[in-house]
Coordinates of C-alpha atoms and ligand atoms in Angstrom, one line a residue:
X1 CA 17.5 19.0 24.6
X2 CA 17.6 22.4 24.3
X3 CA 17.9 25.0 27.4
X4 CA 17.2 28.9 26.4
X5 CA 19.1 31.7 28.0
X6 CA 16.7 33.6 30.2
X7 CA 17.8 36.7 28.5
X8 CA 16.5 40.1 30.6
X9 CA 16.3 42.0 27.1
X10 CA 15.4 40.9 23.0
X11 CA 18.5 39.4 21.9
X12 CA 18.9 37.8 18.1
X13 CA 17.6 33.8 18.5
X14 CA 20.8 32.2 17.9
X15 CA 22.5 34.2 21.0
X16 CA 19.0 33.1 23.5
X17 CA 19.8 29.9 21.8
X18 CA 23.5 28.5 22.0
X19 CA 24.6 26.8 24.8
X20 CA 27.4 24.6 25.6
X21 CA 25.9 20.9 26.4
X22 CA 27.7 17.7 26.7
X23 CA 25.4 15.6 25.4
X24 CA 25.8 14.9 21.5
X25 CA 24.3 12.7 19.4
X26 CA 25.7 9.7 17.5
X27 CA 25.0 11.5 14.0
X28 CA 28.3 13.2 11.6
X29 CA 27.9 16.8 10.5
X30 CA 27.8 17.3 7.1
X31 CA 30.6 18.9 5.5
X32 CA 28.9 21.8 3.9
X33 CA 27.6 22.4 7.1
X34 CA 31.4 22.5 8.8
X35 CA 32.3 24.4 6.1
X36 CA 30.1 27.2 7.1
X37 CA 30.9 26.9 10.8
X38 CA 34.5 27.8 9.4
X39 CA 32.8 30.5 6.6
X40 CA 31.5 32.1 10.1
X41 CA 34.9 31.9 12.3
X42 CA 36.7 33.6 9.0
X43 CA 34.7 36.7 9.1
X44 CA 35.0 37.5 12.6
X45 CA 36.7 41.3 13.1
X46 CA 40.4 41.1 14.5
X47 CA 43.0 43.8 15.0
X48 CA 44.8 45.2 11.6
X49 CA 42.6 42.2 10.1
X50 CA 45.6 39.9 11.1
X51 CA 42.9 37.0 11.6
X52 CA 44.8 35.0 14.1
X53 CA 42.9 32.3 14.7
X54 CA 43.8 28.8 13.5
X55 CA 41.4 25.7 13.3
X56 CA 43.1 21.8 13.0
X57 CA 39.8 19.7 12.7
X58 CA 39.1 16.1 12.8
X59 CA 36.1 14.2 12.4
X60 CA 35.3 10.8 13.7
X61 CA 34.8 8.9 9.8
X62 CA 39.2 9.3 10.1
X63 CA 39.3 7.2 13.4
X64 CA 43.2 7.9 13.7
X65 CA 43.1 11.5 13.2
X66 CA 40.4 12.0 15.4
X67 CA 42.0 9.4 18.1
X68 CA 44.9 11.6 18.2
X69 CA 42.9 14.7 18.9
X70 CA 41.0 13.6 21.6
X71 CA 44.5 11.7 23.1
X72 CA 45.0 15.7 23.4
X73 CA 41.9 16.8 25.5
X74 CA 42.1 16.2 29.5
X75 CA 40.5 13.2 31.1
X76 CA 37.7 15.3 32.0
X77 CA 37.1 16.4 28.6
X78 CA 38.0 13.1 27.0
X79 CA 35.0 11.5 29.2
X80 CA 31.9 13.5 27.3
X81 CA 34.1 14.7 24.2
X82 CA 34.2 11.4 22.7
X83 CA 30.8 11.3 21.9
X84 CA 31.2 14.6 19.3
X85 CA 31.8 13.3 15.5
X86 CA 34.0 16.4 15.0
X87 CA 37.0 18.1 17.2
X88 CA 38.8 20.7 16.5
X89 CA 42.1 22.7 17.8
X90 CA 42.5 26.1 18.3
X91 CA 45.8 28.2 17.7
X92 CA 46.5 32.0 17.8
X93 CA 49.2 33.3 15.9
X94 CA 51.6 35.5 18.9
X95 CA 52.7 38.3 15.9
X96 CA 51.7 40.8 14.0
X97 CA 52.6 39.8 10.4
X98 CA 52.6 43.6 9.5
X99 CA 55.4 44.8 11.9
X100 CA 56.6 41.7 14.2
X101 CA 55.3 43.0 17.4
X102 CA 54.1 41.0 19.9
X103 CA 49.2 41.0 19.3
X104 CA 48.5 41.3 22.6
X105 CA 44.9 41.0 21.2
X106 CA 45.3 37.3 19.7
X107 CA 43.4 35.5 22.2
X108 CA 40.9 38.0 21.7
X109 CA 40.3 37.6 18.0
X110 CA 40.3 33.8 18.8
X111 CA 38.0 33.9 20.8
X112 CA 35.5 36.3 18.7
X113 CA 35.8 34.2 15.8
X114 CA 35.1 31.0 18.0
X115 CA 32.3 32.7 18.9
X116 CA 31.2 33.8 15.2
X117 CA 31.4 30.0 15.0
X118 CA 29.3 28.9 17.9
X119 CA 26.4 31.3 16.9
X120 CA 26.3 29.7 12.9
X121 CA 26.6 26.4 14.9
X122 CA 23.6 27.0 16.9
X123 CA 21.7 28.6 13.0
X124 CA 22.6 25.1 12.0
X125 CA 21.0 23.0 14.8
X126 CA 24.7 22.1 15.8
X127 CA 26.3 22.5 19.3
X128 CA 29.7 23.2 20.1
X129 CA 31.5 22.7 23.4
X130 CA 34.5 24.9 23.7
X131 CA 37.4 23.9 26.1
X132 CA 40.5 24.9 27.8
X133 CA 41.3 21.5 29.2
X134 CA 43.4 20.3 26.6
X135 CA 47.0 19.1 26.7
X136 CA 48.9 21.9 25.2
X137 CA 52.9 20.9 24.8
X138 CA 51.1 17.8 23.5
X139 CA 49.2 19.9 21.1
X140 CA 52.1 21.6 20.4
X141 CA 54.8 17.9 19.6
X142 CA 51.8 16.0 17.7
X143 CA 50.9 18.4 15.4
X144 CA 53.9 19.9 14.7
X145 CA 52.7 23.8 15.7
X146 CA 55.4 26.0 14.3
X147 CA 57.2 29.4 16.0
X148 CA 54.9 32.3 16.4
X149 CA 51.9 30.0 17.0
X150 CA 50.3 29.1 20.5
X151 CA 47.9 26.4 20.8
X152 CA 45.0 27.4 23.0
X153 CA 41.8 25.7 22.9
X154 CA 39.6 22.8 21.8
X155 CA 35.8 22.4 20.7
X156 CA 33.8 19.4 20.7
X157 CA 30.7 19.8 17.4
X158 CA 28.0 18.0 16.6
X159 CA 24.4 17.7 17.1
X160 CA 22.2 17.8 20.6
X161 CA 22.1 14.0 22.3
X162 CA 20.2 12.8 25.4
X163 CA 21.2 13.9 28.8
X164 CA 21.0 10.7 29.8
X165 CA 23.8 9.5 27.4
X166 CA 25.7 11.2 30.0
X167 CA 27.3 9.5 33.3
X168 CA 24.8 10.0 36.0
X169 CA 26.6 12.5 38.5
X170 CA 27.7 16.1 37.7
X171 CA 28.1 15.9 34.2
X172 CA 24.2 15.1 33.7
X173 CA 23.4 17.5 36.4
X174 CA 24.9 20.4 34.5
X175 CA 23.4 19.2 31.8
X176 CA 19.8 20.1 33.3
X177 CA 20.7 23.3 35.9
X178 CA 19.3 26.1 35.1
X179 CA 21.6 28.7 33.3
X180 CA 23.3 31.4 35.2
X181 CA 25.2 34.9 34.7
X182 CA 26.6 38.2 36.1
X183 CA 23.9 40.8 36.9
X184 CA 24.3 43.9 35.1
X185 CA 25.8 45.7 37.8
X186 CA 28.5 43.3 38.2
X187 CA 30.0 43.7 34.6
X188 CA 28.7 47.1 33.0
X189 CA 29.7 50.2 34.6
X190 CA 29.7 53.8 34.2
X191 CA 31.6 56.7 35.8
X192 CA 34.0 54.2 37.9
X193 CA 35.1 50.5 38.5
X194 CA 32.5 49.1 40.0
X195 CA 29.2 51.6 39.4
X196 CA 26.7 50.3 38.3
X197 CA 25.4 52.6 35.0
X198 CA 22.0 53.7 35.5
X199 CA 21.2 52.3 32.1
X200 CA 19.6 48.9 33.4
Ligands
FMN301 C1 37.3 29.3 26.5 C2 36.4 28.3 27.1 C3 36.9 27.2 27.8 C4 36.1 26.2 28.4 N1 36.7 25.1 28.9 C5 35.9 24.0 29.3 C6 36.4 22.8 29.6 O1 37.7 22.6 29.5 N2 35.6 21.8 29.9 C7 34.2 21.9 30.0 O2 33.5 21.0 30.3 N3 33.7 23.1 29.6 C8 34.4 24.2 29.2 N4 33.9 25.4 28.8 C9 32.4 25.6 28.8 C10 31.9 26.6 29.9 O3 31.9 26.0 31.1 C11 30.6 27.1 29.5 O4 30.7 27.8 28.3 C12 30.0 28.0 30.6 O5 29.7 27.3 31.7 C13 28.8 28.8 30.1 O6 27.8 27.9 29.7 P1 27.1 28.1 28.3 O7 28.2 28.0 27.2 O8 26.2 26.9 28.2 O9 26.4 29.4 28.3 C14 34.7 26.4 28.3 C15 34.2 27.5 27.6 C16 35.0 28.4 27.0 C17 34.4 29.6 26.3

């Protein structure tokens, strides 16, 4: 299933294009494949070129490694995330290497190389599903994540499955709804907070 952005302006295909289903289908990625989901993330733009972002990956051939991530997502995430052949963890790193101080911009550069990845994801014919609902001091015990290092996020990869591989209920519903933003005069503004620019 696939379910296009209905984009106001041209956009490049892979942004019309990636979306965050729930639905995957029982088929592993390939490695070279994951490997440029990761090329992608790595090349992302971050402050000082500090590259915060950190990945922990498992994939579903290593049943205990991956058993153990998902033992870290909520219940809620657990229920649709089981069905992705690949997890992964997301960390930011809390420092600037350079001088100490606290990168108030961390999360930030997570989250643009996350989306680097999504968008090489969707090149691929792969979906990701990006998540806050993970267990964090879990996160933080079972793998060990050091000082300086905050665990923030999880994604579910793999390739588009049925919607009705989903529970019936609100998880196949969202599946299907039609896709939804801000209006332009809700998040760009010009000459003060809340004014909408004339541009659109
Ligand atoms: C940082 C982040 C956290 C999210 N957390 C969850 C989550 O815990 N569970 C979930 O089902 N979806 C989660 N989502 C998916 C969003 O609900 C989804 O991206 C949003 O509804 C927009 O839909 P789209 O990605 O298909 O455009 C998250 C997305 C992001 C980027």
């Amino acid at each position: 299933m696939n379910n296009p952005a209905p984009t106001q302006y041209p956009v490049i295909e892979v942004i019309k294009h990636r979306w965050s289903p729930r639905a995957f289908a029982d088929k592993a990625v390939e490695p070279d494949k994951l490997r440029s989901l990761f090329e992608a993330a790595r090349w992302a733009a971050s402050s000082y070129n500090e590259q915060p972002w950190r990945y922990i990956i498992a994939t579903k051939d290593y049943d205990a490694a991956y058993q153990k991530m998902l033992g870290c997502l909520v219940d809620a995430n657990q229920a649709w995330a089981k069905a992705a052949p690949v997890l992964a963890l997301t960390a930011i790193s809390t420092q600037f290497k350079k001088n100490g101080k606290d990168n108030r911009v961390a999360l930030h550069d997570l989250g643009a190389a996350s989306a680097h990845l999504a968008l090489e994801a969707t090149r691929l014919g792969l979906i990701i599903h990006q998540m806050a609902g993970v267990e964090l001091e879990k996160v933080k015990q079972q793998y060990g994540i050091p000082e300086g290092y905050e665990p923030q996020t999880a994604i579910a990869i793999g390739y588009p499955g049925e919607a009705e591989s989903l529970p019936e209920g609100w998880m196949r519903d969202a599946e299907m709804a039609d896709r939804g933003r801000l209006g332009f005069d809700e998040f760009v503004f010009a000459e003060g907070w809340g004014k909408a620019s004339g541009l659109f």
